Coordinates of C-alpha atoms in Angstrom, one line a residue:
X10 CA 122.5 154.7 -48.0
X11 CA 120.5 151.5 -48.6
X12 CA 120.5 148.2 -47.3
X13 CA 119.0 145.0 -48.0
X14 CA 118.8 142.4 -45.3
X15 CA 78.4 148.0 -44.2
X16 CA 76.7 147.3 -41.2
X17 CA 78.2 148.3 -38.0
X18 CA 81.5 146.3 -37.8
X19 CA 83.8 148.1 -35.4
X20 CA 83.7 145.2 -32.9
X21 CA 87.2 143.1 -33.3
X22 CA 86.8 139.7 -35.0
X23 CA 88.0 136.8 -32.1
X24 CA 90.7 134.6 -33.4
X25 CA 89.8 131.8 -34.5
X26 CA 91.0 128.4 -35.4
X27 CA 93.0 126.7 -38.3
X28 CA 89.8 124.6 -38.8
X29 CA 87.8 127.6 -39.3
X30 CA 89.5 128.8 -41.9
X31 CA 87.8 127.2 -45.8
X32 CA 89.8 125.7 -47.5
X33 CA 89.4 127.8 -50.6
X34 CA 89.4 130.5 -49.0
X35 CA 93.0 129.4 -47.3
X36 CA 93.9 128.6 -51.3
X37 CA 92.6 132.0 -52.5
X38 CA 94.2 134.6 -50.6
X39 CA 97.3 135.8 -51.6
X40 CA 99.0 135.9 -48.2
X41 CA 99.0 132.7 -45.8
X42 CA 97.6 134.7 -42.8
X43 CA 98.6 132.7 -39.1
X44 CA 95.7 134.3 -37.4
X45 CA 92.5 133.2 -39.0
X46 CA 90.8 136.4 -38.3
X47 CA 92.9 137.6 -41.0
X48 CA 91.3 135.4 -43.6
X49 CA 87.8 136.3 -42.7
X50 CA 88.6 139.7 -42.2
X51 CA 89.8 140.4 -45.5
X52 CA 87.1 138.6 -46.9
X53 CA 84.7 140.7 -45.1
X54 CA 86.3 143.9 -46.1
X55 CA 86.4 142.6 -49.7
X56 CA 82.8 141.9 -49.7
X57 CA 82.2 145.3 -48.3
X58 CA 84.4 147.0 -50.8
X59 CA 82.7 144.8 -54.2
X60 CA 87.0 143.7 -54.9
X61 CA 86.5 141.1 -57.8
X62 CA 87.2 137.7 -56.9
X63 CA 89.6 137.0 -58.9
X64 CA 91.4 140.2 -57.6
X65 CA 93.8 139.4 -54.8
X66 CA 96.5 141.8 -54.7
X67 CA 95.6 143.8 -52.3
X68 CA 94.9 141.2 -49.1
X69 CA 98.0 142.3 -47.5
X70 CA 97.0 146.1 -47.6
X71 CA 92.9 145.2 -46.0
X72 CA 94.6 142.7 -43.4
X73 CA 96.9 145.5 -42.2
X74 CA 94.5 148.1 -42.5
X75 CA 92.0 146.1 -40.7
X76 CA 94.8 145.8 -37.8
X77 CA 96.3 149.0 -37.8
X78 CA 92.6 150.7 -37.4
X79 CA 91.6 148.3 -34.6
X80 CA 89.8 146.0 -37.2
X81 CA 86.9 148.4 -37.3
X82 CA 85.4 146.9 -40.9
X83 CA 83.3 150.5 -41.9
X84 CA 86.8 152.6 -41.6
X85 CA 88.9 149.7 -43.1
X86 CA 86.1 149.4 -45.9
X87 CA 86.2 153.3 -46.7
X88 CA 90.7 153.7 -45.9
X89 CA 90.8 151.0 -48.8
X90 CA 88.3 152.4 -51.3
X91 CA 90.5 155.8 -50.8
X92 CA 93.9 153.8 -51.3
X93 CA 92.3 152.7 -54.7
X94 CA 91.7 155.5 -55.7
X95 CA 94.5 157.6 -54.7
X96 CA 96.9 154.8 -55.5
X97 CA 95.3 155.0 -59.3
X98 CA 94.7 158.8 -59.4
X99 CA 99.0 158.7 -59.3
X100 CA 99.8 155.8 -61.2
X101 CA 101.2 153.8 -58.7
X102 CA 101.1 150.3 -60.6
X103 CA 103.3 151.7 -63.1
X104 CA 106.1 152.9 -59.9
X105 CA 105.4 149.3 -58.2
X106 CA 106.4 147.6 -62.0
X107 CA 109.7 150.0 -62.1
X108 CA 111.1 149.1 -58.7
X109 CA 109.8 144.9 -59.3
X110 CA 110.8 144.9 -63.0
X111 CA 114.0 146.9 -62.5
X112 CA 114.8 145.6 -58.9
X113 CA 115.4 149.1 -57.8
X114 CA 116.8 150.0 -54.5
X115 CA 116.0 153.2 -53.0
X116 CA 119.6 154.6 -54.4
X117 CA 118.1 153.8 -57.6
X118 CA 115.1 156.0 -57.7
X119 CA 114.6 159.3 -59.4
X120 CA 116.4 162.5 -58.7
X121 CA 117.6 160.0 -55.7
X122 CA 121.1 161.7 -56.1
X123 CA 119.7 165.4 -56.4
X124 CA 117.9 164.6 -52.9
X125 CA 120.9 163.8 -50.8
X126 CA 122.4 166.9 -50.8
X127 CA 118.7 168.7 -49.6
X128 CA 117.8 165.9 -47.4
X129 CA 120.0 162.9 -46.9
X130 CA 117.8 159.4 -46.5
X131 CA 119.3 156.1 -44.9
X132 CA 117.1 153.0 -45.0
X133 CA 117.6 149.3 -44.4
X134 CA 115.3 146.4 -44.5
X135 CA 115.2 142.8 -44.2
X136 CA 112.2 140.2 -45.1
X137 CA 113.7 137.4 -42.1
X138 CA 112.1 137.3 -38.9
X139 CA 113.5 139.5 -36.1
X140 CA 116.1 137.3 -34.0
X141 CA 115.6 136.4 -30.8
X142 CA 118.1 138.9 -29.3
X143 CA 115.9 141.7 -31.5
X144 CA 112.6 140.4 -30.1
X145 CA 114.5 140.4 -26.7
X146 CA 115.1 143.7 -26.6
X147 CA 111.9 145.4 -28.0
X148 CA 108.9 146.7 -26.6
X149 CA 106.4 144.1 -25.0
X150 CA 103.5 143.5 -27.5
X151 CA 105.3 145.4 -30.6
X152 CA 104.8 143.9 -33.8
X153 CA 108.2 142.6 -36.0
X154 CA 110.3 145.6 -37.0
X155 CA 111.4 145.0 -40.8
X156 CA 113.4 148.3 -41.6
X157 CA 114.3 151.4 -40.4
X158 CA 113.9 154.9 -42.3
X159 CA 115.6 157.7 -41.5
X160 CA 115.4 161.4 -42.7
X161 CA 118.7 164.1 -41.6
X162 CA 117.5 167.4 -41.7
X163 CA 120.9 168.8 -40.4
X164 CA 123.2 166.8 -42.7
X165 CA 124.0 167.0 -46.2
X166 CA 126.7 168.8 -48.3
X167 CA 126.0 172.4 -47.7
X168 CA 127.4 173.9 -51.2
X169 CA 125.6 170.9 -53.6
X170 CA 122.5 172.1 -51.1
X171 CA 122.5 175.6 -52.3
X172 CA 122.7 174.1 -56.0
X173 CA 120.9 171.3 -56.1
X174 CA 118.0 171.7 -58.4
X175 CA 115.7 169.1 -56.8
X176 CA 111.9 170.7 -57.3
X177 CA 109.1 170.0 -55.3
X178 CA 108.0 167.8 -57.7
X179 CA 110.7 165.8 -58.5
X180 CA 111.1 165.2 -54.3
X181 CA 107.5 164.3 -54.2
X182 CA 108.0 161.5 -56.9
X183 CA 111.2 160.4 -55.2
X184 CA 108.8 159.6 -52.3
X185 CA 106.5 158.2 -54.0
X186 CA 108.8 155.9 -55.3
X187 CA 110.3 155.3 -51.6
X188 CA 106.6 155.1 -50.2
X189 CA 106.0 152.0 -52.8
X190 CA 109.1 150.1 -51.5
X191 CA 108.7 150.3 -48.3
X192 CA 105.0 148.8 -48.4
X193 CA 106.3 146.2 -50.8
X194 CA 109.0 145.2 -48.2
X195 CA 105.7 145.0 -45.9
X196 CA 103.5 143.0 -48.7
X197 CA 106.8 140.5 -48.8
X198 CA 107.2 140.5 -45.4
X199 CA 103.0 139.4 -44.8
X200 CA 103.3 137.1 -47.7
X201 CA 106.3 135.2 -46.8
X202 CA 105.3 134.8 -42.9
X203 CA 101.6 135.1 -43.0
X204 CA 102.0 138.0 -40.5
X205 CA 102.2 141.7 -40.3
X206 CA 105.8 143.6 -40.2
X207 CA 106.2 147.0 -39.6
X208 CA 108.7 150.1 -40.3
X209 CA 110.5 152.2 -37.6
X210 CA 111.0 155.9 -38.7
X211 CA 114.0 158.0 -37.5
X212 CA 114.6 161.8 -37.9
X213 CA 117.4 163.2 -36.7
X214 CA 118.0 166.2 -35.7
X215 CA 121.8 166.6 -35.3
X216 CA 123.3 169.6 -37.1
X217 CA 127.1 170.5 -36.7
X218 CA 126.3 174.3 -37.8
X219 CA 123.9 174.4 -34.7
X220 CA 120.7 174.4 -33.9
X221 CA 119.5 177.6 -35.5
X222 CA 120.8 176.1 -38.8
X223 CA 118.8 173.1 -37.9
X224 CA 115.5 175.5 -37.7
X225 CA 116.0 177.2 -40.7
X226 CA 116.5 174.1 -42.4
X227 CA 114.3 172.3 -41.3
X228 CA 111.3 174.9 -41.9
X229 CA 112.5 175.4 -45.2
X230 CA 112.4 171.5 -46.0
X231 CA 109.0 171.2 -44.6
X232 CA 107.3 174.3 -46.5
X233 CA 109.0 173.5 -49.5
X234 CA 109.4 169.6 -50.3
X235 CA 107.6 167.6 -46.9
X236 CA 104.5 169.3 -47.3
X237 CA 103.6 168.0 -51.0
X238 CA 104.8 165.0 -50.3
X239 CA 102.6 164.0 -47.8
X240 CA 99.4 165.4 -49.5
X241 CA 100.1 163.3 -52.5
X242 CA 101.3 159.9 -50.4
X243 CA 98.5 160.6 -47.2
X244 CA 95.6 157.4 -47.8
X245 CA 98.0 155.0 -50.5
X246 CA 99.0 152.5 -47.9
X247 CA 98.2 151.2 -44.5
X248 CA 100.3 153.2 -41.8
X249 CA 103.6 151.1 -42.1
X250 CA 105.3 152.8 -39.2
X251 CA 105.4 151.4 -35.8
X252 CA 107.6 154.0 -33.6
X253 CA 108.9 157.4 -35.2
X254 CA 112.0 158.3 -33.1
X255 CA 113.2 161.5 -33.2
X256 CA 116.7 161.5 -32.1
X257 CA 119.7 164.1 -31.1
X258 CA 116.8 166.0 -30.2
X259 CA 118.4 169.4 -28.9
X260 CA 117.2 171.5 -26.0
X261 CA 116.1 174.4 -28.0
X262 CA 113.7 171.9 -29.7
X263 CA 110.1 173.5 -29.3
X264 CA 110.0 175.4 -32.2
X265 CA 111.6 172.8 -34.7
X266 CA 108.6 170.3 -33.2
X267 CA 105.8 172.6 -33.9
X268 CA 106.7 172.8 -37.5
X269 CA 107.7 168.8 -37.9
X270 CA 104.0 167.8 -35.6
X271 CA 101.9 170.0 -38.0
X272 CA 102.6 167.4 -40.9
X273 CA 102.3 164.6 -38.7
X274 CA 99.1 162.2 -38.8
X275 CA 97.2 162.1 -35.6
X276 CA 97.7 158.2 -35.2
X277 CA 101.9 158.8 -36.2
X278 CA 101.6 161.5 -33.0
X279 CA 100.9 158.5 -30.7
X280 CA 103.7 156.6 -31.9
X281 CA 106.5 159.2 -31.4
X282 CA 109.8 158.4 -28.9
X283 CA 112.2 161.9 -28.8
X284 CA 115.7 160.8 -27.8
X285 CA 118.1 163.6 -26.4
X286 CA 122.1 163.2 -27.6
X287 CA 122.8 161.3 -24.9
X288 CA 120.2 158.9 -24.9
X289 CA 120.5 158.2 -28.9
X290 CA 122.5 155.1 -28.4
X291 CA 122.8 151.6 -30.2
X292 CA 121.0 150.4 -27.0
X293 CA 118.1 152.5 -26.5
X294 CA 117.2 152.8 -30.1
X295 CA 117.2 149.0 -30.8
X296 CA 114.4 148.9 -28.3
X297 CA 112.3 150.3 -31.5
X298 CA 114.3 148.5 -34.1
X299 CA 116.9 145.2 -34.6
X300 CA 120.3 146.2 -34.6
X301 CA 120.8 145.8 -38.0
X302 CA 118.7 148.5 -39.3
X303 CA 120.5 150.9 -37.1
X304 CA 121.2 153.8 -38.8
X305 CA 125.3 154.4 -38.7
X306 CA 126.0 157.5 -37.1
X307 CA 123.9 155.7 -34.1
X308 CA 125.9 152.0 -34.6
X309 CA 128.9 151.5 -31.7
X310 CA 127.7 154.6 -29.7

C-alpha cells in the first residue's frame, strides 16, 4: 500500500548568518540550505572529497550526512566516498532514472507484487511541511517526519506465501528500488525547504497464527531475504530514519529481537521505540510520525 502526500574536523561548524553565506556559492548549490552551516559544510566536505565543481547532485546526501554523523567532516568525507562507490558498484543512477522517468510508486517496482505475499510493505510520504498539530505532538527537538515505512512480518496471504517465487535476489532489487525512493523523497523534501526531513520506520509484529508463527517467520525472512538486502543497501544513503518503532510487540518477544537487532545498525539501535498491543495506538505512534502517514491497521485505534 502506497501513498503520496582532511585535517581534523570533528568539531561542529556554528551557524552562521545569511550574510555569510557567498553569493555564488548560495547560487551553486543545489539545495537552498536555511542554516548556513549547511552551505559551508557541504562545500567543505566537497573539497575534502575532490567532487567536481560543476557536480552538484549530491549536496543533499553531504549536508545530511554531515548532520546525521554530528557534522564530524573526516567521517562525512570517507561515508560519502563509500556512497559513491557503492551507489556505482549497483547501478543506482539507472534505478533513480526508472522511478523519475517512469514516476514509479513503490507498487510499481519490481517483483513488488511477488513480495507482498512474503512480506507485506505499507509506505506513505508527503514533501509539505509537518502541520502544526504534527509538530505539536512529536518529540521535542525531532527533525520533520516525511513518511512512514512499515514492514509486517506476521501478515500476508499464507498459501501465495508458500508459492511465491520471490528469490533473494529479486527482494534485494525490490529494496533497492524502495531504498532510492525513499532518499529521493528526502532529496525533494531538502531541496524544496532548504532543510532536512526524515523517515519513521515501523515493524510490526502482530501475527493472528500466534507468536510462534511470528518466530518462525520472522527468522526465516531475516536469514533468507533481510540479510542480503542490507549488505547490498548498508553505506548508499545518509541514515534516513529518525525513530524505528516496533509495534504489537508481544511478550514472548526476546527471541524474535535478537534475530531482528543482529541486522540492525548500531546508530538505528539508538533510535528504536518497542510499543506493546496496547500502547500501539493512533496517539502514541503519531508522537514519531504525522497522522497521515499512519499505517492503517494503527488509524482510529
Amino acid at each position: 500500500v502506497v501513498r503520496i502526500l582532511c585535517c581534523s574536523a570533528k568539531a561542529t561548524m556554528p551557524d552562521a548568518n545569511d550574510g555569510d553565506v557567498p553569493a555564488a556559492l548560495r547560487a551553486a548549490s543545489s539545495v537552498p540550505w536555511k542554516q548556513a552551516r549547511f552551505y559551508h559544510g557541504v562545500e567543505r566536505v566537497r573539497d575534502m572529497c575532490g567532487v567536481p565543481k560543476g557536480d552538484r547532485g549530491d549536496d543533499a546526501v553531504i549536508g545530511m550526512m554531515l548532520d546525521r554523523f554530528g557534522w564530524d567532516y573526516e567521517r562525512t568525507a570517507e561515508m560519502y566516498q563509500v556512497s559513491v562507490r557503492r551507489r556505482k558498484e549497483l547501478g543506482m543512477a539507472a534505478i533513480k532514472d526508472d522511478i523519475v522517468s517512469q514516476q514509479l510508486s513503490v507498487e510499481d517496482f519490481p517483483h513488488h507484487r511477488d513480495v507482498m505475499p512474503v512480506i507485506p510493505v505499507f509506505a506513505s510520504t508527503s514533501l509539505e511541511p509537518p502541520t502544526a498539530a504534527a509538530a505539536a505532538a512529536a518529540e521535542p527537538g525531532s527533525l520533520p517526519v516525511i513518511g512512514c515505512y512499515e514492514l509486517r512480518y506476521g501478515q500476508g496471504d499464507p498459501d501465495r506465501r508458500e508459492s511465491s517465487l520471490v528469490t533473494p535476489s529479486d527482494f534485494t532489487r525490490y529494496m533497492l528500488y524502495v531504498t532510492q525512493w525513499r532518499w529521493l523523497q528526502c532529496e525533494r523534501y531538502a531541496q524544496r525547504h532548504g532543510e532536512i526531513g526524515l523517515w519513521s520506520m515501523v515493524h510490526d509484529l502482530s501475527c493472528p497464527s500466534g507468536f510462534f508463527s511470528l518466530w518462525s517467520r520472522a527468522r526465516s525472512v531475516f536469514n533468507k531475504y533481510l540479510s542480503p538486502v542490507e549488505e547490498a543497501c548498508g553505506g548508499l544513503f545518509p541514515p534516513m530514519v529518525q525513530k524505528i518503532l516496533i509495534v504489537n510487540v508481544p511478550s514472548l518477544f526476546s527471541p524474535v529481537w535478537s534475530v531482528i537487532a543482529a541486522f540492525l545498525p548500531a546508530q538505528h539501535k539508538e533510535r528504536i521505540v518497542m510499543l506493546t498491543a496496547s500502547k500501539t495506538t493512533a496517539a502514541e505512534m503519531s508522537k514519531y510520525m504525522p497522522a497521515e502517514h499512519l499505517p492503517p491497521h494503527v488509524r482510529g485505534r
